[in-house]
């Protein structure tokens, strides 16, 4: 049964929020909700964590994974976690801004990471650890960063130059940085939940979008988008998070075991993410519905110049120290 609104969930929340002590006679249940398909990198890693957690705890923990917005859409899931209606999420990093933790919006800055090695220096180092700690006052414990990959653009016309975006209505996830990015290209951004993106493309509500290849393919966006551009202009990643009260209330040995399961699931997720995106591009190519464009170095430079003003516009919002620390770490 799909639950539509948080207001309608009061009884569900009360039942789901039983303390760990009260569950001592049975398995500890972790409801892990996410918004993408099961066969995406995040979906597969969530299932891997479930498998590892249940195996490593000898069945003392049961993980229930709810993909494809079955329980909550983008705008609902963080509130649900804070209320205790679910215990674990893996939201995209832009979702933390409405909580007042805007530092995570740095990950939305165009071309901020030159490659995956530079990205991992940030997420797996001091900067990443400090960012996750900023969630704790919000009742959230950050466990890991998961990676989807670099984003591409799609529309029903070729997008090889910034001028091609002029006047196009483009779907974005809710992010002030992504809004500024699309406006810098001359497009009209429209923020929609991920579950609403594919229908909006199909119905012509928006002309195009940005996302990773694996998300585009599993949501069948390519079937209604005649052109894709392999721009790699932005990054899409997630933070795996858990309700802090729930996490802190777990027996120490159980918590440590789950942390180990999460580390192994994260290594698995890193291995499959790039392969999933490469496979998605090839599957889209084979489908024959979509022309795939690769930017020349000169075209890529033109895109970078067009979106560079976003840094000046957003630096004070995100936090100058955070942006500059990331740029220093990645050698920019």
Tab-separated table of N, CA and C in Angstrom, residues 139-245:
chain	number	residue	atom	x	y	z
A	139	UNK	N	19.067	15.601	14.112
A	139	UNK	CA	18.568	14.276	14.473
A	139	UNK	C	18.928	13.206	13.460
A	140	UNK	N	19.999	13.442	12.699
A	140	UNK	CA	20.391	12.535	11.614
A	140	UNK	C	21.847	12.143	11.787
A	141	UNK	N	22.138	10.867	11.626
A	141	UNK	CA	23.515	10.378	11.609
A	141	UNK	C	23.871	9.987	10.182
A	142	UNK	N	24.959	10.547	9.678
A	142	UNK	CA	25.424	10.206	8.335
A	142	UNK	C	26.354	9.010	8.378
A	143	UNK	N	26.076	8.009	7.565
A	143	UNK	CA	26.860	6.773	7.572
A	143	UNK	C	27.851	6.675	6.423
A	144	UNK	N	27.482	7.179	5.247
A	144	UNK	CA	28.354	6.997	4.077
A	144	UNK	C	27.883	7.882	2.939
A	145	UNK	N	28.790	8.105	2.000
A	145	UNK	CA	28.437	8.707	0.719
A	145	UNK	C	28.346	7.599	-0.318
A	146	UNK	N	27.253	7.605	-1.075
A	146	UNK	CA	27.123	6.709	-2.218
A	146	UNK	C	27.133	7.553	-3.482
A	147	UNK	N	27.585	6.957	-4.565
A	147	UNK	CA	27.825	7.715	-5.784
A	147	UNK	C	26.970	7.172	-6.927
A	148	UNK	N	26.294	8.079	-7.617
A	148	UNK	CA	25.612	7.667	-8.837
A	148	UNK	C	26.492	7.961	-10.039
A	149	UNK	N	27.071	9.151	-10.085
A	149	UNK	CA	27.954	9.452	-11.199
A	149	UNK	C	27.750	10.848	-11.727
A	150	UNK	N	28.282	11.075	-12.915
A	150	UNK	CA	28.196	12.396	-13.520
A	150	UNK	C	26.989	12.471	-14.444
A	151	UNK	N	26.411	13.658	-14.506
A	151	UNK	CA	25.136	13.841	-15.188
A	151	UNK	C	25.295	14.207	-16.658
A	152	UNK	N	24.266	13.872	-17.405
A	152	UNK	CA	24.161	14.232	-18.808
A	152	UNK	C	22.887	15.047	-19.003
A	153	UNK	N	22.766	15.661	-20.166
A	153	UNK	CA	21.584	16.461	-20.501
A	153	UNK	C	20.748	15.743	-21.550
A	154	UNK	N	19.448	15.977	-21.503
A	154	UNK	CA	18.574	15.414	-22.531
A	154	UNK	C	17.524	16.435	-22.932
A	155	UNK	N	17.050	16.315	-24.164
A	155	UNK	CA	15.963	17.167	-24.679
A	155	UNK	C	15.493	16.552	-25.989
A	156	UNK	N	14.527	17.199	-26.609
A	156	UNK	CA	14.062	16.743	-27.912
A	156	UNK	C	14.680	17.583	-29.028
A	157	UNK	N	15.858	18.097	-28.761
A	157	UNK	CA	16.660	18.787	-29.759
A	157	UNK	C	18.111	18.668	-29.316
A	158	UNK	N	19.068	18.803	-30.211
A	158	UNK	CA	20.475	18.711	-29.809
A	158	UNK	C	20.849	19.813	-28.821
A	159	UNK	N	21.642	19.455	-27.818
A	159	UNK	CA	22.157	20.412	-26.835
A	159	UNK	C	23.678	20.311	-26.863
A	160	UNK	N	24.296	21.069	-27.740
A	160	UNK	CA	25.754	21.046	-27.854
A	160	UNK	C	26.385	22.389	-27.539
A	161	UNK	N	25.566	23.427	-27.427
A	161	UNK	CA	26.056	24.771	-27.123
A	161	UNK	C	25.110	25.401	-26.115
A	162	UNK	N	25.591	26.296	-25.249
A	162	UNK	CA	24.678	26.964	-24.309
A	162	UNK	C	23.492	27.640	-24.986
A	163	UNK	N	23.690	28.137	-26.192
A	163	UNK	CA	22.577	28.819	-26.867
A	163	UNK	C	21.436	27.861	-27.189
A	164	UNK	N	21.715	26.550	-27.223
A	164	UNK	CA	20.666	25.566	-27.504
A	164	UNK	C	19.652	25.456	-26.366
A	165	UNK	N	20.024	25.930	-25.176
A	165	UNK	CA	19.142	25.846	-24.011
A	165	UNK	C	18.156	27.018	-23.939
A	166	UNK	N	18.349	28.017	-24.744
A	166	UNK	CA	17.586	29.253	-24.620
A	166	UNK	C	16.076	28.992	-24.639
A	167	UNK	N	15.415	29.341	-23.534
A	167	UNK	CA	13.966	29.232	-23.431
A	167	UNK	C	13.434	27.849	-23.126
A	168	UNK	N	14.283	26.819	-23.066
A	168	UNK	CA	13.797	25.466	-22.796
A	168	UNK	C	13.413	25.317	-21.327
A	169	UNK	N	12.285	24.686	-21.064
A	169	UNK	CA	11.901	24.371	-19.693
A	169	UNK	C	12.545	23.037	-19.325
A	170	UNK	N	13.433	23.066	-18.333
A	170	UNK	CA	14.225	21.895	-17.964
A	170	UNK	C	13.901	21.454	-16.544
A	171	UNK	N	13.629	20.168	-16.375
A	171	UNK	CA	13.380	19.637	-15.042
A	171	UNK	C	14.700	19.537	-14.274
A	172	UNK	N	14.653	19.987	-13.016
A	172	UNK	CA	15.765	19.807	-12.091
A	172	UNK	C	15.210	19.270	-10.776
A	173	UNK	N	16.089	18.699	-9.953
A	173	UNK	CA	15.673	18.443	-8.580
A	173	UNK	C	15.739	19.773	-7.835
A	174	UNK	N	15.022	19.869	-6.724
A	174	UNK	CA	14.963	21.119	-5.985
A	174	UNK	C	16.352	21.492	-5.482
A	175	UNK	N	16.930	22.535	-6.033
A	175	UNK	CA	18.276	22.988	-5.671
A	175	UNK	C	18.459	24.390	-6.218
A	176	UNK	N	18.813	25.331	-5.356
A	176	UNK	CA	19.072	26.695	-5.798
A	176	UNK	C	20.263	26.740	-6.749
A	177	UNK	N	21.232	25.862	-6.514
A	177	UNK	CA	22.407	25.826	-7.379
A	177	UNK	C	22.034	25.341	-8.778
A	178	UNK	N	21.236	24.285	-8.856
A	178	UNK	CA	20.829	23.780	-10.163
A	178	UNK	C	19.906	24.760	-10.877
A	179	UNK	N	19.105	25.481	-10.112
A	179	UNK	CA	18.277	26.535	-10.690
A	179	UNK	C	19.170	27.582	-11.349
A	180	UNK	N	20.197	28.018	-10.622
A	180	UNK	CA	21.125	29.015	-11.164
A	180	UNK	C	21.887	28.469	-12.364
A	181	UNK	N	22.243	27.201	-12.324
A	181	UNK	CA	22.954	26.576	-13.439
A	181	UNK	C	22.133	26.639	-14.713
A	182	UNK	N	20.855	26.237	-14.628
A	182	UNK	CA	20.007	26.243	-15.823
A	182	UNK	C	19.763	27.664	-16.330
A	183	UNK	N	19.608	28.609	-15.418
A	183	UNK	CA	19.409	29.996	-15.835
A	183	UNK	C	20.661	30.550	-16.504
A	184	UNK	N	21.831	30.125	-16.030
A	184	UNK	CA	23.076	30.561	-16.666
A	184	UNK	C	23.152	30.078	-18.114
A	185	UNK	N	22.512	28.953	-18.404
A	185	UNK	CA	22.473	28.424	-19.765
A	185	UNK	C	21.344	29.038	-20.598
A	186	UNK	N	20.483	29.825	-19.950
A	186	UNK	CA	19.357	30.434	-20.655
A	186	UNK	C	18.084	29.623	-20.610
A	187	UNK	N	18.087	28.528	-19.849
A	187	UNK	CA	16.899	27.668	-19.738
A	187	UNK	C	15.980	28.150	-18.627
A	188	UNK	N	14.780	27.580	-18.600
A	188	UNK	CA	13.803	27.859	-17.547
A	188	UNK	C	13.684	26.616	-16.668
A	189	UNK	N	14.272	26.628	-15.480
A	189	UNK	CA	14.249	25.429	-14.636
A	189	UNK	C	12.899	25.223	-13.957
A	190	UNK	N	12.526	23.967	-13.803
A	190	UNK	CA	11.321	23.606	-13.073
A	190	UNK	C	11.675	22.464	-12.128
A	191	UNK	N	11.568	22.703	-10.824
A	191	UNK	CA	11.900	21.690	-9.830
A	191	UNK	C	10.737	20.718	-9.676
A	192	UNK	N	11.013	19.431	-9.892
A	192	UNK	CA	10.017	18.370	-9.742
A	192	UNK	C	10.646	17.207	-8.990
A	193	UNK	N	9.841	16.509	-8.215
A	193	UNK	CA	10.311	15.298	-7.554
A	193	UNK	C	10.754	14.290	-8.603
A	194	UNK	N	11.674	13.419	-8.227
A	194	UNK	CA	12.206	12.435	-9.172
A	194	UNK	C	11.091	11.565	-9.752
A	195	UNK	N	10.122	11.189	-8.925
A	195	UNK	CA	9.028	10.341	-9.397
A	195	UNK	C	8.148	11.044	-10.424
A	196	UNK	N	8.234	12.372	-10.490
A	196	UNK	CA	7.421	13.151	-11.429
A	196	UNK	C	8.168	13.496	-12.714
A	197	UNK	N	9.467	13.203	-12.758
A	197	UNK	CA	10.286	13.650	-13.880
A	197	UNK	C	9.911	12.958	-15.188
A	198	UNK	N	9.857	11.624	-15.181
A	198	UNK	CA	9.558	10.902	-16.416
A	198	UNK	C	8.162	11.240	-16.959
A	199	UNK	N	7.114	11.276	-16.108
A	199	UNK	CA	5.809	11.697	-16.630
A	199	UNK	C	5.821	13.118	-17.193
A	200	UNK	N	6.577	14.021	-16.572
A	200	UNK	CA	6.637	15.400	-17.065
A	200	UNK	C	7.293	15.467	-18.438
A	201	UNK	N	8.314	14.643	-18.662
A	201	UNK	CA	8.937	14.578	-19.986
A	201	UNK	C	7.974	13.981	-21.002
A	202	UNK	N	7.298	12.925	-20.610
A	202	UNK	CA	6.365	12.245	-21.511
A	202	UNK	C	5.211	13.158	-21.917
A	203	UNK	N	4.713	13.962	-20.961
A	203	UNK	CA	3.545	14.800	-21.210
A	203	UNK	C	3.898	16.182	-21.744
A	204	UNK	N	5.188	16.451	-21.910
A	204	UNK	CA	5.599	17.741	-22.450
A	204	UNK	C	5.566	18.888	-21.452
A	205	UNK	N	5.448	18.577	-20.170
A	205	UNK	CA	5.485	19.629	-19.143
A	205	UNK	C	6.854	20.294	-19.128
A	206	UNK	N	7.894	19.497	-19.362
A	206	UNK	CA	9.249	20.019	-19.517
A	206	UNK	C	9.815	19.493	-20.834
A	207	UNK	N	10.776	20.239	-21.365
A	207	UNK	CA	11.370	19.862	-22.649
A	207	UNK	C	12.548	18.926	-22.484
A	208	UNK	N	13.178	18.966	-21.299
A	208	UNK	CA	14.354	18.144	-21.090
A	208	UNK	C	14.721	18.076	-19.629
A	209	UNK	N	15.858	17.460	-19.358
A	209	UNK	CA	16.271	17.292	-17.972
A	209	UNK	C	17.762	17.000	-17.917
A	210	UNK	N	18.289	16.885	-16.714
A	210	UNK	CA	19.640	16.389	-16.475
A	210	UNK	C	19.524	15.250	-15.472
A	211	UNK	N	20.363	14.259	-15.633
A	211	UNK	CA	20.427	13.159	-14.677
A	211	UNK	C	21.563	12.236	-15.089
A	212	UNK	N	21.793	11.216	-14.303
A	212	UNK	CA	22.795	10.237	-14.689
A	212	UNK	C	22.190	9.260	-15.709
A	213	UNK	N	23.019	8.641	-16.533
A	213	UNK	CA	22.492	7.693	-17.513
A	213	UNK	C	21.675	6.566	-16.885
A	214	UNK	N	22.132	6.019	-15.746
A	214	UNK	CA	21.400	4.902	-15.145
A	214	UNK	C	20.004	5.321	-14.710
A	215	UNK	N	19.860	6.524	-14.156
A	215	UNK	CA	18.528	6.996	-13.772
A	215	UNK	C	17.665	7.247	-14.998
A	216	UNK	N	18.248	7.819	-16.043
A	216	UNK	CA	17.467	8.071	-17.258
A	216	UNK	C	16.976	6.761	-17.874
A	217	UNK	N	17.862	5.776	-17.924
A	217	UNK	CA	17.481	4.516	-18.576
A	217	UNK	C	16.450	3.748	-17.764
A	218	UNK	N	16.656	3.617	-16.455
A	218	UNK	CA	15.730	2.819	-15.654
A	218	UNK	C	14.352	3.471	-15.546
A	219	UNK	N	14.286	4.793	-15.719
A	219	UNK	CA	12.995	5.483	-15.730
A	219	UNK	C	12.445	5.646	-17.151
A	220	UNK	N	13.161	5.101	-18.129
A	220	UNK	CA	12.750	5.107	-19.546
A	220	UNK	C	12.591	6.516	-20.102
A	221	UNK	N	13.382	7.442	-19.572
A	221	UNK	CA	13.307	8.814	-20.062
A	221	UNK	C	13.760	8.913	-21.517
A	222	UNK	N	14.680	8.037	-21.905
A	222	UNK	CA	15.200	8.098	-23.273
A	222	UNK	C	14.121	7.817	-24.310
A	223	UNK	N	13.048	7.165	-23.906
A	223	UNK	CA	11.993	6.837	-24.862
A	223	UNK	C	11.217	8.067	-25.307
A	224	UNK	N	11.292	9.141	-24.507
A	224	UNK	CA	10.593	10.372	-24.887
A	224	UNK	C	11.558	11.538	-25.078
A	225	UNK	N	12.864	11.262	-25.091
A	225	UNK	CA	13.884	12.291	-25.324
A	225	UNK	C	14.723	11.849	-26.518
A	226	UNK	N	14.688	12.636	-27.579
A	226	UNK	CA	15.334	12.209	-28.819
A	226	UNK	C	16.825	12.533	-28.858
A	227	UNK	N	17.328	13.324	-27.879
A	227	UNK	CA	18.745	13.678	-27.878
A	227	UNK	C	19.305	13.643	-26.461
A	228	UNK	N	20.507	13.083	-26.327
A	228	UNK	CA	21.261	13.099	-25.075
A	228	UNK	C	22.632	13.706	-25.347
A	229	UNK	N	23.135	14.467	-24.391
A	229	UNK	CA	24.478	15.030	-24.495
A	229	UNK	C	25.320	14.521	-23.336
A	230	UNK	N	26.447	13.866	-23.639
A	230	UNK	CA	27.334	13.335	-22.608
A	230	UNK	C	28.209	14.474	-22.073
A	231	UNK	N	27.592	15.360	-21.328
A	231	UNK	CA	28.241	16.585	-20.868
A	231	UNK	C	29.064	16.392	-19.598
A	232	UNK	N	28.670	15.438	-18.748
A	232	UNK	CA	29.346	15.218	-17.466
A	232	UNK	C	29.559	16.531	-16.714
A	233	UNK	N	28.561	17.383	-16.770
A	233	UNK	CA	28.684	18.744	-16.236
A	233	UNK	C	28.456	18.830	-14.732
A	234	UNK	N	27.849	17.828	-14.162
A	234	UNK	CA	27.526	17.882	-12.734
A	234	UNK	C	27.573	16.498	-12.130
A	235	UNK	N	27.499	16.471	-10.837
A	235	UNK	CA	27.622	15.212	-10.096
A	235	UNK	C	26.324	14.925	-9.349
A	236	UNK	N	25.968	13.648	-9.281
A	236	UNK	CA	24.824	13.232	-8.479
A	236	UNK	C	25.279	12.163	-7.485
A	237	UNK	N	25.181	12.499	-6.224
A	237	UNK	CA	25.546	11.549	-5.178
A	237	UNK	C	24.532	11.571	-4.058
A	238	UNK	N	24.703	10.665	-3.122
A	238	UNK	CA	23.767	10.496	-2.022
A	238	UNK	C	24.521	10.379	-0.702
A	239	UNK	N	23.842	10.685	0.368
A	239	UNK	CA	24.359	10.372	1.699
A	239	UNK	C	23.429	9.339	2.320
A	240	UNK	N	23.987	8.243	2.757
A	240	UNK	CA	23.195	7.242	3.473
A	240	UNK	C	23.087	7.718	4.916
A	241	UNK	N	21.866	7.900	5.372
A	241	UNK	CA	21.636	8.489	6.687
A	241	UNK	C	20.653	7.639	7.488
A	242	UNK	N	20.705	7.806	8.803
A	242	UNK	CA	19.852	7.034	9.698
A	242	UNK	C	19.330	7.955	10.789
A	243	UNK	N	18.163	7.656	11.306
A	243	UNK	CA	17.615	8.406	12.435
A	243	UNK	C	18.565	8.283	13.618
A	244	UNK	N	19.048	9.426	14.127
A	244	UNK	CA	20.103	9.415	15.141
A	244	UNK	C	19.648	8.744	16.443
A	245	UNK	N	18.441	9.018	16.868
A	245	UNK	CA	17.941	8.431	18.104
A	245	UNK	C	17.884	6.908	17.990
